[in-house]
Short mmCIF file of N, CA, C and O in Angstrom, two decimals:
data_model
loop_
_atom_site.label_atom_id
_atom_site.label_comp_id
_atom_site.label_asym_id
_atom_site.label_seq_id
_atom_site.Cartn_x
_atom_site.Cartn_y
_atom_site.Cartn_z
N MET A 177 0.84 -1.39 0.03
CA MET A 177 -0.04 -0.13 -0.12
C MET A 177 0.66 0.87 0.13
O MET A 177 1.98 1.13 0.58
N SER A 178 0.34 2.14 -0.82
CA SER A 178 1.42 3.01 -0.99
C SER A 178 0.80 4.10 -0.33
O SER A 178 -0.38 4.82 -0.59
N TYR A 179 1.25 5.30 0.72
CA TYR A 179 0.95 6.71 1.35
C TYR A 179 1.62 7.50 0.71
O TYR A 179 2.51 7.68 0.21
N HIS A 180 0.29 8.59 0.96
CA HIS A 180 1.13 10.03 0.22
C HIS A 180 1.65 10.96 1.43
O HIS A 180 0.78 10.56 2.39
N TYR A 181 2.76 11.47 1.53
CA TYR A 181 3.21 12.23 2.47
C TYR A 181 3.47 13.67 2.00
O TYR A 181 3.71 13.46 1.10
N PRO A 182 2.87 14.47 2.88
CA PRO A 182 2.81 15.92 2.51
C PRO A 182 4.58 16.62 2.37
O PRO A 182 5.26 15.89 3.02
N PRO A 183 4.84 17.45 1.57
CA PRO A 183 5.95 17.75 1.80
C PRO A 183 6.32 18.77 2.88
O PRO A 183 5.52 19.50 3.19
N LEU A 184 7.37 18.18 3.65
CA LEU A 184 7.69 18.73 5.07
C LEU A 184 9.09 19.35 4.32
O LEU A 184 10.14 19.62 3.46
N SER A 185 9.08 20.51 5.55
CA SER A 185 10.32 21.62 5.29
C SER A 185 11.67 20.65 6.02
O SER A 185 11.56 20.61 6.72
N PRO A 186 12.66 20.80 4.81
CA PRO A 186 13.91 20.21 5.18
C PRO A 186 14.45 20.68 6.41
O PRO A 186 15.58 20.04 7.27
N PHE A 187 14.28 22.15 6.40
CA PHE A 187 14.99 22.46 7.79
C PHE A 187 14.57 21.94 9.03
O PHE A 187 15.00 22.05 10.28
N SER A 188 13.05 21.75 9.15
CA SER A 188 12.49 21.70 10.44
C SER A 188 12.37 20.19 10.77
O SER A 188 13.15 19.61 11.81
N THR A 189 12.69 19.24 9.40
CA THR A 189 13.32 17.55 9.78
C THR A 189 14.49 17.53 10.17
O THR A 189 14.91 16.71 10.66
N GLY A 190 15.29 18.40 9.03
CA GLY A 190 16.70 18.14 9.60
C GLY A 190 17.17 18.77 10.68
O GLY A 190 18.03 17.90 11.44
N LEU A 191 16.91 19.53 11.32
CA LEU A 191 17.21 20.13 12.57
C LEU A 191 16.67 19.50 13.81
O LEU A 191 17.62 19.57 14.46
N ARG A 192 15.80 18.88 13.62
CA ARG A 192 15.01 18.25 14.62
C ARG A 192 15.96 16.21 14.45
O ARG A 192 15.32 15.61 15.19
N CYS A 193 16.41 16.01 13.06
CA CYS A 193 17.11 14.98 12.98
C CYS A 193 16.12 13.72 12.94
O CYS A 193 16.30 12.69 13.36
N ARG A 194 15.14 14.14 12.08
CA ARG A 194 14.03 13.29 11.92
C ARG A 194 13.93 12.96 10.33
O ARG A 194 14.48 13.22 9.40
N CYS A 195 13.24 11.58 9.81
CA CYS A 195 12.83 11.23 8.66
C CYS A 195 12.85 12.55 7.41
O CYS A 195 11.78 12.97 8.13
N PRO A 196 13.19 12.65 6.53
CA PRO A 196 12.81 13.32 5.75
C PRO A 196 11.70 13.58 5.00
O PRO A 196 10.83 14.48 4.55
N ARG A 197 10.73 11.87 4.97
CA ARG A 197 9.70 12.10 4.38
C ARG A 197 8.41 11.77 5.36
O ARG A 197 7.69 12.64 5.06
N CYS A 198 8.41 11.39 6.57
CA CYS A 198 7.38 11.63 7.18
C CYS A 198 7.51 12.64 8.62
O CYS A 198 6.64 12.93 8.99
N GLY A 199 8.67 12.67 8.64
CA GLY A 199 9.18 13.88 9.97
C GLY A 199 8.76 12.93 11.28
O GLY A 199 9.02 13.99 12.26
N GLN A 200 8.45 11.72 11.25
CA GLN A 200 8.66 11.51 12.68
C GLN A 200 9.68 10.25 12.69
O GLN A 200 10.02 10.54 14.48
N GLY A 201 10.26 9.61 11.96
CA GLY A 201 11.17 8.39 12.69
C GLY A 201 12.50 9.09 12.87
O GLY A 201 12.69 10.16 12.35
N LYS A 202 13.31 8.43 13.49
CA LYS A 202 14.42 8.92 13.79
C LYS A 202 15.49 8.62 12.65
O LYS A 202 15.29 7.70 11.66
N LEU A 203 16.34 9.81 12.23
CA LEU A 203 17.16 9.54 11.13
C LEU A 203 18.71 8.65 11.49
O LEU A 203 18.96 8.25 10.75
N PHE A 204 18.96 9.05 12.55
CA PHE A 204 20.33 8.17 13.21
C PHE A 204 20.00 7.29 14.38
O PHE A 204 19.30 6.92 14.86
N GLN A 205 20.80 6.21 14.09
CA GLN A 205 21.03 5.21 15.04
C GLN A 205 21.97 5.29 16.08
O GLN A 205 22.08 4.77 16.99
N GLY A 206 22.88 6.02 15.84
CA GLY A 206 23.78 6.43 16.96
C GLY A 206 24.22 7.88 16.83
O GLY A 206 23.55 8.45 16.56
N PHE A 207 25.77 8.34 17.20
CA PHE A 207 25.68 9.87 17.04
C PHE A 207 25.83 10.08 15.36
O PHE A 207 25.12 11.49 15.22
N LEU A 208 26.55 9.77 15.02
CA LEU A 208 26.19 10.39 13.40
C LEU A 208 26.14 8.80 12.24
O LEU A 208 26.18 9.21 11.02
N ASP A 209 26.02 7.63 12.98
CA ASP A 209 25.63 7.03 11.94
C ASP A 209 24.01 6.50 11.40
O ASP A 209 23.46 6.74 12.41
N THR A 210 23.81 6.45 10.26
CA THR A 210 22.36 6.67 9.84
C THR A 210 21.67 5.43 9.81
O THR A 210 22.52 4.67 9.81
N ALA A 211 20.19 5.63 10.24
CA ALA A 211 19.50 4.01 10.30
C ALA A 211 19.40 3.66 8.61
O ALA A 211 19.53 4.34 7.91
N PRO A 212 19.09 2.35 8.72
CA PRO A 212 19.11 1.56 7.55
C PRO A 212 17.62 2.11 6.96
O PRO A 212 18.03 1.95 5.68
N ALA A 213 16.50 1.97 7.78
CA ALA A 213 15.47 2.81 7.09
C ALA A 213 14.51 3.59 8.41
O ALA A 213 14.89 3.27 9.81
N CYS A 214 13.85 4.35 7.91
CA CYS A 214 12.88 4.84 8.91
C CYS A 214 11.96 3.79 10.11
O CYS A 214 11.28 2.84 8.99
N THR A 215 11.76 3.75 11.00
CA THR A 215 11.29 3.01 11.81
C THR A 215 9.44 3.40 11.78
O THR A 215 8.98 2.50 11.83
N VAL A 216 9.14 4.63 11.03
CA VAL A 216 7.83 4.73 11.05
C VAL A 216 7.19 4.58 9.68
O VAL A 216 6.12 3.71 9.56
N CYS A 217 7.74 5.27 8.72
CA CYS A 217 7.45 5.03 7.29
C CYS A 217 8.12 4.12 6.42
O CYS A 217 7.46 3.60 5.38
N GLY A 218 9.26 3.79 6.81
CA GLY A 218 9.77 2.42 6.15
C GLY A 218 11.18 3.09 5.13
O GLY A 218 11.13 2.25 4.17
N GLN A 219 10.79 4.28 5.09
CA GLN A 219 11.85 4.94 3.81
C GLN A 219 13.21 4.70 4.17
O GLN A 219 13.73 4.41 5.18
N ASP A 220 13.86 4.31 2.88
CA ASP A 220 14.77 3.42 2.65
C ASP A 220 15.88 4.51 2.88
O ASP A 220 15.86 5.42 1.93
N TYR A 221 16.95 4.39 3.81
CA TYR A 221 18.07 5.39 3.49
C TYR A 221 19.18 4.87 2.78
O TYR A 221 20.49 5.91 3.17
N LYS A 222 19.17 4.15 1.88
CA LYS A 222 20.33 4.15 0.84
C LYS A 222 20.56 5.06 0.22
O LYS A 222 21.95 5.24 -0.47
N PHE A 223 19.66 6.23 -0.23
CA PHE A 223 20.37 7.66 -0.95
C PHE A 223 21.16 7.98 -0.27
O PHE A 223 21.84 8.99 -0.79
N ILE A 224 21.33 8.14 0.92
CA ILE A 224 22.42 9.03 1.58
C ILE A 224 23.58 9.41 1.44
O ILE A 224 24.24 8.02 1.83
N ASP A 225 23.84 10.68 1.25
CA ASP A 225 25.79 10.62 0.98
C ASP A 225 25.68 11.79 1.33
O ASP A 225 25.73 13.14 0.46
N ALA A 226 25.69 12.30 2.57
CA ALA A 226 26.01 13.26 2.90
C ALA A 226 27.67 14.03 2.69
O ALA A 226 28.11 15.02 2.49
N GLY A 227 28.56 13.18 2.50
CA GLY A 227 30.23 13.48 2.12
C GLY A 227 30.54 13.83 3.27
O GLY A 227 30.35 13.49 4.41
N ASP A 228 31.41 15.09 3.66
CA ASP A 228 32.17 16.04 3.77
C ASP A 228 31.37 17.05 4.03
O ASP A 228 32.15 17.98 4.96
N GLY A 229 30.30 17.23 3.74
CA GLY A 229 29.44 18.71 3.68
C GLY A 229 29.22 19.07 5.32
O GLY A 229 29.75 20.11 5.30
N PRO A 230 29.07 18.33 5.87
CA PRO A 230 28.90 18.74 7.32
C PRO A 230 30.00 19.21 7.83
O PRO A 230 29.76 20.12 8.26
N ALA A 231 30.90 18.41 7.95
CA ALA A 231 32.05 19.00 8.22
C ALA A 231 32.56 20.25 8.06
O ALA A 231 33.33 20.88 8.88
N VAL A 232 32.21 20.19 6.84
CA VAL A 232 33.14 21.68 6.04
C VAL A 232 32.30 23.00 6.70
O VAL A 232 32.92 23.77 7.13
N PHE A 233 31.09 22.57 6.51
CA PHE A 233 30.49 24.07 7.36
C PHE A 233 30.24 24.05 8.98
O PHE A 233 30.72 25.10 9.30
N VAL A 234 30.55 23.04 9.58
CA VAL A 234 31.04 23.29 10.99
C VAL A 234 32.24 23.80 10.90
O VAL A 234 32.62 24.54 12.06
N ILE A 235 33.10 23.53 10.23
CA ILE A 235 34.85 23.97 10.24
C ILE A 235 34.29 25.52 9.81
O ILE A 235 35.07 26.42 10.68
N LEU A 236 33.84 25.83 9.21
CA LEU A 236 33.61 27.36 8.78
C LEU A 236 32.78 28.15 9.73
O LEU A 236 33.58 29.31 10.14
N ILE A 237 31.60 27.43 10.20
CA ILE A 237 30.87 28.26 11.13
C ILE A 237 31.66 28.36 12.32
O ILE A 237 31.95 29.76 13.27
N VAL A 238 31.86 27.47 13.42
CA VAL A 238 32.73 27.58 14.37
C VAL A 238 34.03 28.30 14.17
O VAL A 238 34.28 28.98 14.93
N GLY A 239 34.80 28.22 12.99
CA GLY A 239 36.18 28.99 13.22
C GLY A 239 35.51 30.35 12.91
O GLY A 239 36.40 31.03 13.59
N PHE A 240 34.79 30.53 12.38
CA PHE A 240 33.99 32.23 11.92
C PHE A 240 33.87 32.62 13.68
O PHE A 240 34.47 33.96 14.31
N ILE A 241 33.32 31.96 14.56
CA ILE A 241 32.78 32.25 15.66
C ILE A 241 34.08 32.51 16.74
O ILE A 241 33.78 33.26 17.69
N VAL A 242 35.08 31.05 16.67
CA VAL A 242 35.84 31.05 17.70
C VAL A 242 36.86 32.24 17.33
O VAL A 242 37.42 32.75 18.24
N VAL A 243 37.10 32.14 16.32
CA VAL A 243 38.24 33.47 15.46
C VAL A 243 37.81 34.69 16.06
O VAL A 243 38.44 35.44 16.70
N GLY A 244 36.74 35.05 15.58
CA GLY A 244 36.17 36.48 15.88
C GLY A 244 36.30 37.10 17.68
O GLY A 244 36.46 37.56 18.11
N ALA A 245 35.82 35.73 18.14
CA ALA A 245 35.41 35.90 19.77
C ALA A 245 37.10 35.79 20.02
O ALA A 245 37.05 36.81 21.31
N ALA A 246 37.83 35.38 19.82
CA ALA A 246 39.30 35.02 20.51
C ALA A 246 40.28 36.24 20.35
O ALA A 246 40.63 36.99 20.68
N LEU A 247 39.70 37.02 19.04
CA LEU A 247 40.65 38.22 18.38
C LEU A 247 39.87 39.27 19.59
O LEU A 247 40.66 40.30 20.16
N VAL A 248 38.54 39.66 19.46
CA VAL A 248 38.08 40.43 20.22
C VAL A 248 38.48 40.37 21.94
O VAL A 248 38.76 41.47 22.54
N VAL A 249 38.47 39.12 22.69
CA VAL A 249 39.38 39.17 23.89
C VAL A 249 40.31 39.19 23.83
O VAL A 249 41.16 40.21 24.64
N GLU A 250 41.10 38.95 22.67
CA GLU A 250 42.78 39.20 22.72
C GLU A 250 42.90 40.75 22.94
O GLU A 250 43.91 41.95 23.65
N VAL A 251 42.05 41.59 22.01
CA VAL A 251 42.28 43.33 21.83
C VAL A 251 42.01 43.81 22.91
O VAL A 251 42.63 44.78 23.08
N LYS A 252 40.83 43.29 23.39
CA LYS A 252 40.27 44.03 24.81
C LYS A 252 40.84 43.43 26.13
O LYS A 252 41.27 44.59 26.88
N TYR A 253 41.22 42.66 26.44
CA TYR A 253 42.05 42.36 27.50
C TYR A 253 43.24 41.58 27.51
O TYR A 253 44.21 41.63 28.95
N GLN A 254 43.79 41.26 26.55
CA GLN A 254 45.36 40.80 26.19
C GLN A 254 45.54 39.33 27.76
O GLN A 254 46.46 39.39 28.02
N PRO A 255 44.69 38.24 27.55
CA PRO A 255 45.12 37.62 28.54
C PRO A 255 46.43 36.52 27.91
O PRO A 255 46.72 36.63 27.09
N PRO A 256 46.91 35.98 29.19
CA PRO A 256 48.04 35.08 28.87
C PRO A 256 47.10 33.18 27.93
O PRO A 256 46.13 33.50 27.76
N MET A 257 48.16 33.15 27.42
CA MET A 257 47.64 32.20 26.26
C MET A 257 47.44 30.78 27.12
O MET A 257 46.29 30.33 26.35
N TRP A 258 47.21 30.47 28.11
CA TRP A 258 46.50 29.49 28.98
C TRP A 258 44.97 30.11 29.08
O TRP A 258 44.42 29.01 29.05
N VAL A 259 44.62 31.20 29.44
CA VAL A 259 43.09 31.42 29.40
C VAL A 259 42.54 31.39 28.09
O VAL A 259 41.64 31.00 27.70
N HIS A 260 43.45 31.93 27.34
CA HIS A 260 43.03 31.66 25.69
C HIS A 260 42.61 30.14 25.48
O HIS A 260 41.55 29.54 24.94
N MET A 261 43.61 29.31 25.77
CA MET A 261 43.59 27.53 25.72
C MET A 261 42.31 27.18 26.34
O MET A 261 41.65 26.25 26.41
N SER A 262 41.70 27.63 27.60
CA SER A 262 41.21 27.11 28.65
C SER A 262 39.75 27.71 28.23
O SER A 262 38.42 26.81 28.68
N ILE A 263 39.52 28.57 27.36
CA ILE A 263 38.41 29.34 27.00
C ILE A 263 37.95 28.65 25.63
O ILE A 263 36.95 27.96 25.18
N TRP A 264 38.65 28.49 24.73
CA TRP A 264 38.62 28.47 23.19
C TRP A 264 38.60 26.98 23.05
O TRP A 264 37.71 26.41 22.13
N MET A 265 39.57 25.93 23.58
CA MET A 265 39.20 24.64 23.34
C MET A 265 38.09 23.75 23.70
O MET A 265 37.45 23.40 22.75
N PRO A 266 37.53 24.09 24.99
CA PRO A 266 36.14 23.61 24.81
C PRO A 266 35.30 24.18 24.21
O PRO A 266 34.39 23.30 23.69
N LEU A 267 35.36 25.25 24.01
CA LEU A 267 34.09 26.09 23.02
C LEU A 267 34.00 25.32 21.70
O LEU A 267 32.95 25.10 21.18
N ILE A 268 35.40 25.50 20.95
CA ILE A 268 35.53 24.59 19.96
C ILE A 268 35.23 23.34 20.00
O ILE A 268 34.11 22.84 18.82
N LEU A 269 35.04 22.32 20.77
CA LEU A 269 34.72 20.80 20.90
C LEU A 269 33.33 21.19 21.42
O LEU A 269 31.90 20.43 20.42
N ILE A 270 32.64 21.73 22.04
CA ILE A 270 31.31 21.60 22.30
C ILE A 270 30.59 22.04 20.90
O ILE A 270 29.53 21.44 20.78
N LEU A 271 30.82 23.58 20.38
CA LEU A 271 30.37 23.77 19.14
C LEU A 271 30.29 22.92 17.72
O LEU A 271 29.24 22.57 17.52
N SER A 272 31.37 22.39 17.81
CA SER A 272 31.58 21.19 16.80
C SER A 272 30.74 20.23 16.58
O SER A 272 29.98 19.45 15.55
N LEU A 273 30.92 19.25 18.06
CA LEU A 273 29.92 18.33 18.30
C LEU A 273 28.56 18.43 18.01
O LEU A 273 27.73 17.85 17.68
N GLY A 274 28.18 19.72 18.83
CA GLY A 274 26.73 20.18 18.88
C GLY A 274 25.91 20.61 17.76
O GLY A 274 24.98 20.32 17.31
N MET A 275 27.02 20.88 16.69
CA MET A 275 26.62 21.58 15.08
C MET A 275 26.60 20.44 14.21
O MET A 275 25.84 20.24 13.08
N LEU A 276 27.18 19.25 14.41
CA LEU A 276 27.37 18.41 13.32
C LEU A 276 26.50 17.15 13.13
O LEU A 276 25.86 17.37 11.99
N ARG A 277 25.66 16.97 14.04
CA ARG A 277 24.92 15.95 13.92
C ARG A 277 23.45 16.72 13.07
O ARG A 277 23.00 16.40 11.84
N PRO A 278 23.03 17.92 13.68
CA PRO A 278 21.78 18.76 12.93
C PRO A 278 22.18 19.07 11.41
O PRO A 278 21.31 19.24 10.74
N LEU A 279 23.90 19.27 11.58
CA LEU A 279 24.10 19.92 9.85
C LEU A 279 23.84 18.49 9.16
O LEU A 279 23.68 18.78 7.82
N LYS A 280 24.62 17.69 9.63
CA LYS A 280 24.51 16.25 8.59
C LYS A 280 22.79 16.05 8.31
O LYS A 280 22.66 15.66 7.15
N ALA A 281 22.30 16.22 9.61
CA ALA A 281 20.47 15.87 8.91
C ALA A 281 20.24 16.84 8.02
O ALA A 281 19.12 16.48 7.43
N LEU A 282 20.55 17.76 8.30
CA LEU A 282 19.58 19.29 7.30
C LEU A 282 20.22 18.75 5.82
O LEU A 282 19.55 18.93 5.25
N LEU A 283 21.42 18.80 5.46
CA LEU A 283 22.27 18.25 4.47
C LEU A 283 21.37 16.72 3.85
O LEU A 283 21.09 16.96 2.44
N ILE A 284 21.38 16.24 4.76
CA ILE A 284 20.22 14.72 4.13
C ILE A 284 18.91 14.95 3.89
O ILE A 284 18.46 14.64 2.87
N ALA A 285 18.14 15.97 4.49
CA ALA A 285 17.05 16.18 4.31
C ALA A 285 16.75 17.12 3.17
O ALA A 285 15.85 16.92 2.46
N LEU A 286 17.86 18.11 2.71
CA LEU A 286 18.10 18.62 1.36
C LEU A 286 18.11 17.29 0.53
O LEU A 286 17.62 18.00 -1.14
N GLN A 287 19.05 17.20 0.67
CA GLN A 287 19.07 15.89 -0.46
C GLN A 287 17.84 15.21 -0.85
O GLN A 287 17.69 14.93 -2.23
N TYR A 288 17.04 14.90 0.28
CA TYR A 288 15.88 13.93 0.06
C TYR A 288 15.10 14.96 -0.82
O TYR A 288 14.47 14.39 -1.81
N VAL A 289 14.63 15.95 -0.57
CA VAL A 289 13.63 17.22 -1.05
C VAL A 289 14.15 17.43 -2.48
O VAL A 289 13.17 17.44 -3.52
N ASN A 290 15.54 17.71 -2.75
CA ASN A 290 16.08 17.99 -4.31
C ASN A 290 16.27 16.72 -5.09
O ASN A 290 16.48 16.54 -6.02
N LYS A 291 15.80 15.44 -4.32
CA LYS A 291 15.96 14.57 -5.19
C LYS A 291 17.60 14.40 -6.01
O LYS A 291 17.67 13.32 -6.84
N ALA A 292 18.35 14.63 -5.05
CA ALA A 292 19.94 14.60 -5.35
C ALA A 292 20.67 13.17 -5.21
O ALA A 292 20.43 12.68 -3.84
N ARG A 293 20.73 12.66 -6.20
CA ARG A 293 21.47 11.40 -6.11
C ARG A 293 22.76 11.74 -7.29
O ARG A 293 22.90 12.17 -8.27
N GLU A 294 23.70 10.52 -6.63
CA GLU A 294 24.80 10.31 -7.64
C GLU A 294 24.50 9.68 -9.40
O GLU A 294 23.53 8.63 -9.18
N GLY A 295 24.94 10.34 -9.94
CA GLY A 295 24.40 10.07 -11.37
C GLY A 295 23.30 10.10 -12.17
O GLY A 295 22.85 9.52 -12.61
N ARG A 296 22.68 11.00 -11.27
CA ARG A 296 21.25 11.60 -11.41
C ARG A 296 20.93 12.25 -13.06
O ARG A 296 20.19 11.93 -13.69
N LEU A 297 22.29 13.21 -13.31
CA LEU A 297 21.98 13.62 -14.26
C LEU A 297 22.36 12.68 -15.81
O LEU A 297 21.78 13.28 -16.90
N ALA A 298 22.80 11.73 -15.53
CA ALA A 298 23.24 10.51 -16.67
C ALA A 298 22.17 9.81 -16.94
O ALA A 298 21.73 9.68 -17.83
N ASP A 299 21.13 9.71 -15.89
CA ASP A 299 20.12 8.88 -15.89
C ASP A 299 18.80 9.91 -16.71
O ASP A 299 17.85 9.22 -17.43
N ASP A 300 18.90 11.11 -16.58
CA ASP A 300 17.77 11.86 -17.08
C ASP A 300 17.95 12.15 -18.90
O ASP A 300 18.46 12.11 -19.53
#
């Protein structure tokens, strides 16, 4: 039996790490390992190929935030190096790990919505 699923926003499903088709099932079975299929609607996740995109976006966003903040702190307060290390290293770790999973899910949801698959142009 085939069900019709209304189009969902890739931003709402992606940032909540939910199935891009139904918006209910979990997308991940581990921290970054995708599940083989949705437990609610049965969507097969074989199409998923996020590649290095999430890591690149995390590096750019976290780098922009941390470098900008570190420059402001350095110019304003000129703290010793150990203060910089104790502030920025944990912040880098927290921001990187906190952003990686939702950004990967967002790219997967965008891939689903736009039907982006490897070799698609050759099939058309």
